[in-house]
Tab-separated table of C-alpha atoms and ligand atoms in Angstrom:
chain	number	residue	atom	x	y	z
E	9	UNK	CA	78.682	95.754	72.696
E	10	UNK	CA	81.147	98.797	73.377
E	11	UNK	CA	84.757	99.024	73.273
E	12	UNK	CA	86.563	100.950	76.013
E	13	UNK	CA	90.381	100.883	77.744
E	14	UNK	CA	90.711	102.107	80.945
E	15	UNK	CA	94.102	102.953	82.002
E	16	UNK	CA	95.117	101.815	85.826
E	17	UNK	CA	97.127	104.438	87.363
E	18	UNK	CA	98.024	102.144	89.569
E	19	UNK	CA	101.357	101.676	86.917
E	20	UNK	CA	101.298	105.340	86.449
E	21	UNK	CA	104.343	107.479	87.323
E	22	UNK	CA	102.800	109.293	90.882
E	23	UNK	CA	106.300	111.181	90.707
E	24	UNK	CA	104.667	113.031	87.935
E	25	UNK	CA	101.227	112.235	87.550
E	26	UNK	CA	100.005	115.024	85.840
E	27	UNK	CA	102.293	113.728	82.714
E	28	UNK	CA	100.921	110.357	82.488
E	29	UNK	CA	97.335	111.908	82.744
E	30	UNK	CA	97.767	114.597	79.531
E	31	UNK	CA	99.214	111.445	78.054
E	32	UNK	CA	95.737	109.606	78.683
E	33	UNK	CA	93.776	112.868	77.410
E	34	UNK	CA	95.587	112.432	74.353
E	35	UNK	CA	95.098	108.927	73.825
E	36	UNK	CA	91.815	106.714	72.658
E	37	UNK	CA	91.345	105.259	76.193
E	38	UNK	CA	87.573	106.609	76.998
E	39	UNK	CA	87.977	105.934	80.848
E	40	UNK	CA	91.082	106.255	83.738
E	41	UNK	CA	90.638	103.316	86.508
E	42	UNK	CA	91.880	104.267	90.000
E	43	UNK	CA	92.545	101.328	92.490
E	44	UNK	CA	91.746	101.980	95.711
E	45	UNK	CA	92.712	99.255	98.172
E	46	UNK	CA	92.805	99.711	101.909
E	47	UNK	CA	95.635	96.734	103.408
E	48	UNK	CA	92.523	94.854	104.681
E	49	UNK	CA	90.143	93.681	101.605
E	50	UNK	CA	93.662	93.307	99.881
E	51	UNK	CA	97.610	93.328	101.090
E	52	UNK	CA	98.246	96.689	99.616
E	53	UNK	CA	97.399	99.966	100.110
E	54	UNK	CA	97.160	102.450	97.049
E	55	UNK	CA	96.104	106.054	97.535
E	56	UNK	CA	92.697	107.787	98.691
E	57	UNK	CA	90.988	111.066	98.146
E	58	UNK	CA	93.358	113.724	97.941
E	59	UNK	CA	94.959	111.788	94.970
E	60	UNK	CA	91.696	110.698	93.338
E	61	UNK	CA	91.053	114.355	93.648
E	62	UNK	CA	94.066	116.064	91.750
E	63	UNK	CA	93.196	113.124	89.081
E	64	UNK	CA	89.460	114.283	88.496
E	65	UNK	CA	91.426	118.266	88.519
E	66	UNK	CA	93.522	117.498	85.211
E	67	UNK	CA	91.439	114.536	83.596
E	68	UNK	CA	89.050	114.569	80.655
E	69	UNK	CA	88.159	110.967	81.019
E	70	UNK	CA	85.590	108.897	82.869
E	71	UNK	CA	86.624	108.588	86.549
E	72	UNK	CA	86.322	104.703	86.985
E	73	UNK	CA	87.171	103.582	90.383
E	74	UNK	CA	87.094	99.805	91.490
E	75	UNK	CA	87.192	100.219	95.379
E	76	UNK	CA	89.020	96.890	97.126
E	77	UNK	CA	88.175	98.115	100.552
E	78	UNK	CA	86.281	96.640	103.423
E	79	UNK	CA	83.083	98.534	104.283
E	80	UNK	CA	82.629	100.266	101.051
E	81	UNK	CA	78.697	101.811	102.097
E	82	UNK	CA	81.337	104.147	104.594
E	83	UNK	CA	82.700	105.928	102.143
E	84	UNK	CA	80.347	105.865	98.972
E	85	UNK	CA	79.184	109.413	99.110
E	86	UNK	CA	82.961	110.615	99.567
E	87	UNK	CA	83.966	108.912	96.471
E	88	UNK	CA	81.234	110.251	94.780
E	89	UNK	CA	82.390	113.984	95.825
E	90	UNK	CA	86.083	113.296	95.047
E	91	UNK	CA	85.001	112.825	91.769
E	92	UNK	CA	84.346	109.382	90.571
E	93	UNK	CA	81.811	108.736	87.993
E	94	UNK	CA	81.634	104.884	87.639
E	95	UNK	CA	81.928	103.084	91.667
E	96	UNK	CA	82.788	99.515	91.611
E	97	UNK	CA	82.421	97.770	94.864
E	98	UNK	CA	83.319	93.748	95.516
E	99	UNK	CA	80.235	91.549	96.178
E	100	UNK	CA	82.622	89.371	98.496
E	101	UNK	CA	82.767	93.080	100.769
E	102	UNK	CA	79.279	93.779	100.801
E	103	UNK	CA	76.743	92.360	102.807
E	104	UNK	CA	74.062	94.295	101.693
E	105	UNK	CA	75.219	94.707	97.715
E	106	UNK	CA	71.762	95.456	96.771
E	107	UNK	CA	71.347	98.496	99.301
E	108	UNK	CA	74.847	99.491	98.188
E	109	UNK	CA	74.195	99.593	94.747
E	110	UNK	CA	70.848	101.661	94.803
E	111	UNK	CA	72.850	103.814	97.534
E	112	UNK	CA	75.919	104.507	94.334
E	113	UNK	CA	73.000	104.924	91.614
E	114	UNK	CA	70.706	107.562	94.150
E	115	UNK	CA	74.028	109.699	93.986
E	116	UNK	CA	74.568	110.130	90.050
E	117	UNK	CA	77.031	107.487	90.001
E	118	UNK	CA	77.477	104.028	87.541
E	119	UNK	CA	77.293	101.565	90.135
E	120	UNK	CA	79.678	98.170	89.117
E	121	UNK	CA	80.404	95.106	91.055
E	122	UNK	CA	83.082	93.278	91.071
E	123	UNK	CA	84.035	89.486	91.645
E	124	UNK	CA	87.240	88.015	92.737
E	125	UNK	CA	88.460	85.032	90.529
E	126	UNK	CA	87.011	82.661	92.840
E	127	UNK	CA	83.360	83.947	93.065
E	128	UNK	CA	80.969	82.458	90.925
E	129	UNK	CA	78.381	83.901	88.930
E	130	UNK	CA	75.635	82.999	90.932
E	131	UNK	CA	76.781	85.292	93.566
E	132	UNK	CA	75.166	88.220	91.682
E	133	UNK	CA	72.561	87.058	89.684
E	134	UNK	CA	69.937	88.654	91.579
E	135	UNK	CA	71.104	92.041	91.228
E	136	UNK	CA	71.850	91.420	87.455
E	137	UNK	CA	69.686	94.413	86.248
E	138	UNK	CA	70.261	96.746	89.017
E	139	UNK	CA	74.036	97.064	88.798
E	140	UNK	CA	75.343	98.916	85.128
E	141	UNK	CA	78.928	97.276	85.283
E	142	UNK	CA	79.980	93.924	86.073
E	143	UNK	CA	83.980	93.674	86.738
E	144	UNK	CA	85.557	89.767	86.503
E	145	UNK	CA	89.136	90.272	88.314
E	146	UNK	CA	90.819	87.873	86.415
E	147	UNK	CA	93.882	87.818	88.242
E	148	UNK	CA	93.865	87.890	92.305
E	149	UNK	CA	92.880	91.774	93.673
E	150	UNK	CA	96.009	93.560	95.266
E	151	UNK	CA	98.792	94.213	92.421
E	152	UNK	CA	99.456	95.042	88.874
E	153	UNK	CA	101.269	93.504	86.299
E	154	UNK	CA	99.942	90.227	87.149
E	155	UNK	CA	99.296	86.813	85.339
E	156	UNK	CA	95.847	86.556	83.859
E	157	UNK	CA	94.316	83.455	85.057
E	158	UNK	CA	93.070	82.052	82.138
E	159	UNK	CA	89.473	80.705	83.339
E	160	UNK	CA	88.466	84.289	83.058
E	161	UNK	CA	87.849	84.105	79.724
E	162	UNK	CA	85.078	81.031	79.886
E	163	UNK	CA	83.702	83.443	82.989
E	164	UNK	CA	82.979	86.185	81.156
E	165	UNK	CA	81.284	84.116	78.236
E	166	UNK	CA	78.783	82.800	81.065
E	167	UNK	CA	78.238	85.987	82.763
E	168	UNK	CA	77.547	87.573	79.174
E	169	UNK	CA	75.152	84.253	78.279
E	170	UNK	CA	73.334	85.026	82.560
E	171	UNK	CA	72.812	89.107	81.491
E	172	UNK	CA	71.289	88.045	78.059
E	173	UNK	CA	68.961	86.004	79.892
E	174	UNK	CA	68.071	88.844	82.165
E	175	UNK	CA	67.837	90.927	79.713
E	176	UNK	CA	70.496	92.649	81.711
E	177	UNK	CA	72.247	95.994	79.588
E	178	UNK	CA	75.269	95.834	82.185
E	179	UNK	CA	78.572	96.468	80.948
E	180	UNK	CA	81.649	93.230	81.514
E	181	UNK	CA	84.946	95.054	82.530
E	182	UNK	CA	87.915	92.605	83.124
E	183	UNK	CA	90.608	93.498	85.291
E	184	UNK	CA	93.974	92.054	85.778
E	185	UNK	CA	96.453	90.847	83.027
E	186	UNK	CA	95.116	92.207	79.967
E	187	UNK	CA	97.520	93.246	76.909
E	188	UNK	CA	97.947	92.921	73.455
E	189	UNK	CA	97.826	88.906	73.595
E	190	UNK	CA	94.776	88.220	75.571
E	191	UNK	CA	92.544	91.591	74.285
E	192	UNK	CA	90.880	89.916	71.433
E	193	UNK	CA	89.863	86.853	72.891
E	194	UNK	CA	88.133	88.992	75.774
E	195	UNK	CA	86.415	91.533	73.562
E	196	UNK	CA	84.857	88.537	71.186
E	197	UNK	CA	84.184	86.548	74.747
E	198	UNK	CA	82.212	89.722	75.514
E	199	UNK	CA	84.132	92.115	77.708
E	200	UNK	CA	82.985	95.829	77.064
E	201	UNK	CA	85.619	97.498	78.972
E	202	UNK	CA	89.272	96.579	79.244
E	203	UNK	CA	91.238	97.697	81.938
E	204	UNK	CA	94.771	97.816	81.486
E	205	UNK	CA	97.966	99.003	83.688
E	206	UNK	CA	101.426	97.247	82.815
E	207	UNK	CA	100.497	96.568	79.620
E	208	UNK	CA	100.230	100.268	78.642
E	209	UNK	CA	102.234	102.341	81.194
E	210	UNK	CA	104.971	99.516	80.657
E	211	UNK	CA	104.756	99.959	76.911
E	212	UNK	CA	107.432	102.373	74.892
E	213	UNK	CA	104.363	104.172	72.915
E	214	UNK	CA	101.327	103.808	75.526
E	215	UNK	CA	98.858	105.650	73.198
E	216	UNK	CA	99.826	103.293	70.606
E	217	UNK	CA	98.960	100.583	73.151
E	218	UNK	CA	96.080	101.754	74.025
E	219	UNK	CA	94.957	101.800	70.153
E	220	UNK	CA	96.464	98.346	69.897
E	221	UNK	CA	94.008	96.788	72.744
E	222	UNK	CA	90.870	98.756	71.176
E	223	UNK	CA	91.179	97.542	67.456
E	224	UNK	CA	92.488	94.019	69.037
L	29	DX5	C1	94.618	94.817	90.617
L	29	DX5	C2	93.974	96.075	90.089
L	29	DX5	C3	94.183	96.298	88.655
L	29	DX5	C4	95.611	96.419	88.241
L	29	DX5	C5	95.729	95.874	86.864
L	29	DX5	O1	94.276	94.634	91.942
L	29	DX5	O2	92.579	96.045	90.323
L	29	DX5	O3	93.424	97.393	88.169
L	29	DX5	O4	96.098	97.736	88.273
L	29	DX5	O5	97.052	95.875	86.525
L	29	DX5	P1	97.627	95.074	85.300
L	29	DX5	O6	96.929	95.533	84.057
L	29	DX5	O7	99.058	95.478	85.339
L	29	DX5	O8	97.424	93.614	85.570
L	30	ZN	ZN1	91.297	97.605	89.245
């Protein structure tokens, strides 16, 4: 089991970006997550590739990027040029997830999937060995600084019990709520990576934060 925080920009400062990101190359967090959502898989819209690209410019971290966009397999090779390192991609946008994730993998990339709080386990079973990150949203896709939706935590316990059985080396990321009070509890339920955006861009010390979650 690792421990890693990733950072969502999506609380970041874009005003002055650049700031928040020396912060981050500072800090203990091993990876930055960058939301990108497209006003049709969710009701927002973040930012695209001209953005992701100044971030991969002045960033020494791991570009992870969770993609909550309709039609991911469009755009895969774009991301992949804009810099991201880890792709995340929702099973609940992909009819073909399998093709999608060996497309992701062919490129260089870490190819995750993601599932919505309402999308069971089962759904991805079959491609438990082929993808190397699993991401439980564990509050509803669209907007930080959300309520974590407690069920997430018994989730992630049976996804970590279905890889075992697999014999399945995939990473758990949870997304969505996660702070000081809940980072424990997800680590020892067996979360690997913790993404986190209120909770440390909200925070008066944010490196300290970030330190806080990791030894949690
Ligand atoms: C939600 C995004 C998250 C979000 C998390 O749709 O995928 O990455 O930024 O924000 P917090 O940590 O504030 O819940
Ligand atoms: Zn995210």
């Amino acid at each position: 089991m690792s421990r890693i925080i990733s950072p969502s920009l999506l609380s970041a400062n874009f005003g002055n970006l650049d700031a928040d990101l020396d912060m981050l190359n500072l800090s203990a967090a091993e990876w930055v997550h960058l939301d990108i959502m497209d006003g049709r898989f969710v009701p927002n819209i973040s930012f695209g590739f001209p953005v992701i690209k100044a971030v991969k410019a002045r960033t020494q971290k791991v570009m992870d990027v969770h993609l909550m966009i309709v039609e991911p397999d469009l755009y895969v090779e774009k991301f992949c040029q804009a810099g991201a390192q880890v792709l995340t991609v929702h099973v609940e946008a992909c009819t073909h997830l399998h093709r999608t994730l060996q497309n992701i993998k062919s490129l260089g990339m870490k190819a995750g999937v993601a599932l919505n709080p309402h999308t069971p386990i089962s759904s991805v079973e079959e491609v438990a060995t082929l993808a190397d990150m699993f991401l439980i949203m564990s509050v509803n896709p669209g907007f930080g600084g959300q309520k974590f939706i407690e069920n997430s935590l018994d989730k992630i316990r049976r996804l970590k019990q279905m890889l075992t059985e697999k014999g399945s080396n995939a990473l758990i990321q949870v997304d969505g709520g996660v702070g000081a009070g809940n980072a424990a509890a997800l680590f020892e339920a067996g979360a690997d990576v913790l993404v986190a955006g209120n909770a440390v861009f909200s925070a008066e010390d944010p490196q300290k934060m970030i330190e806080t979650l990791l030894k949690a």
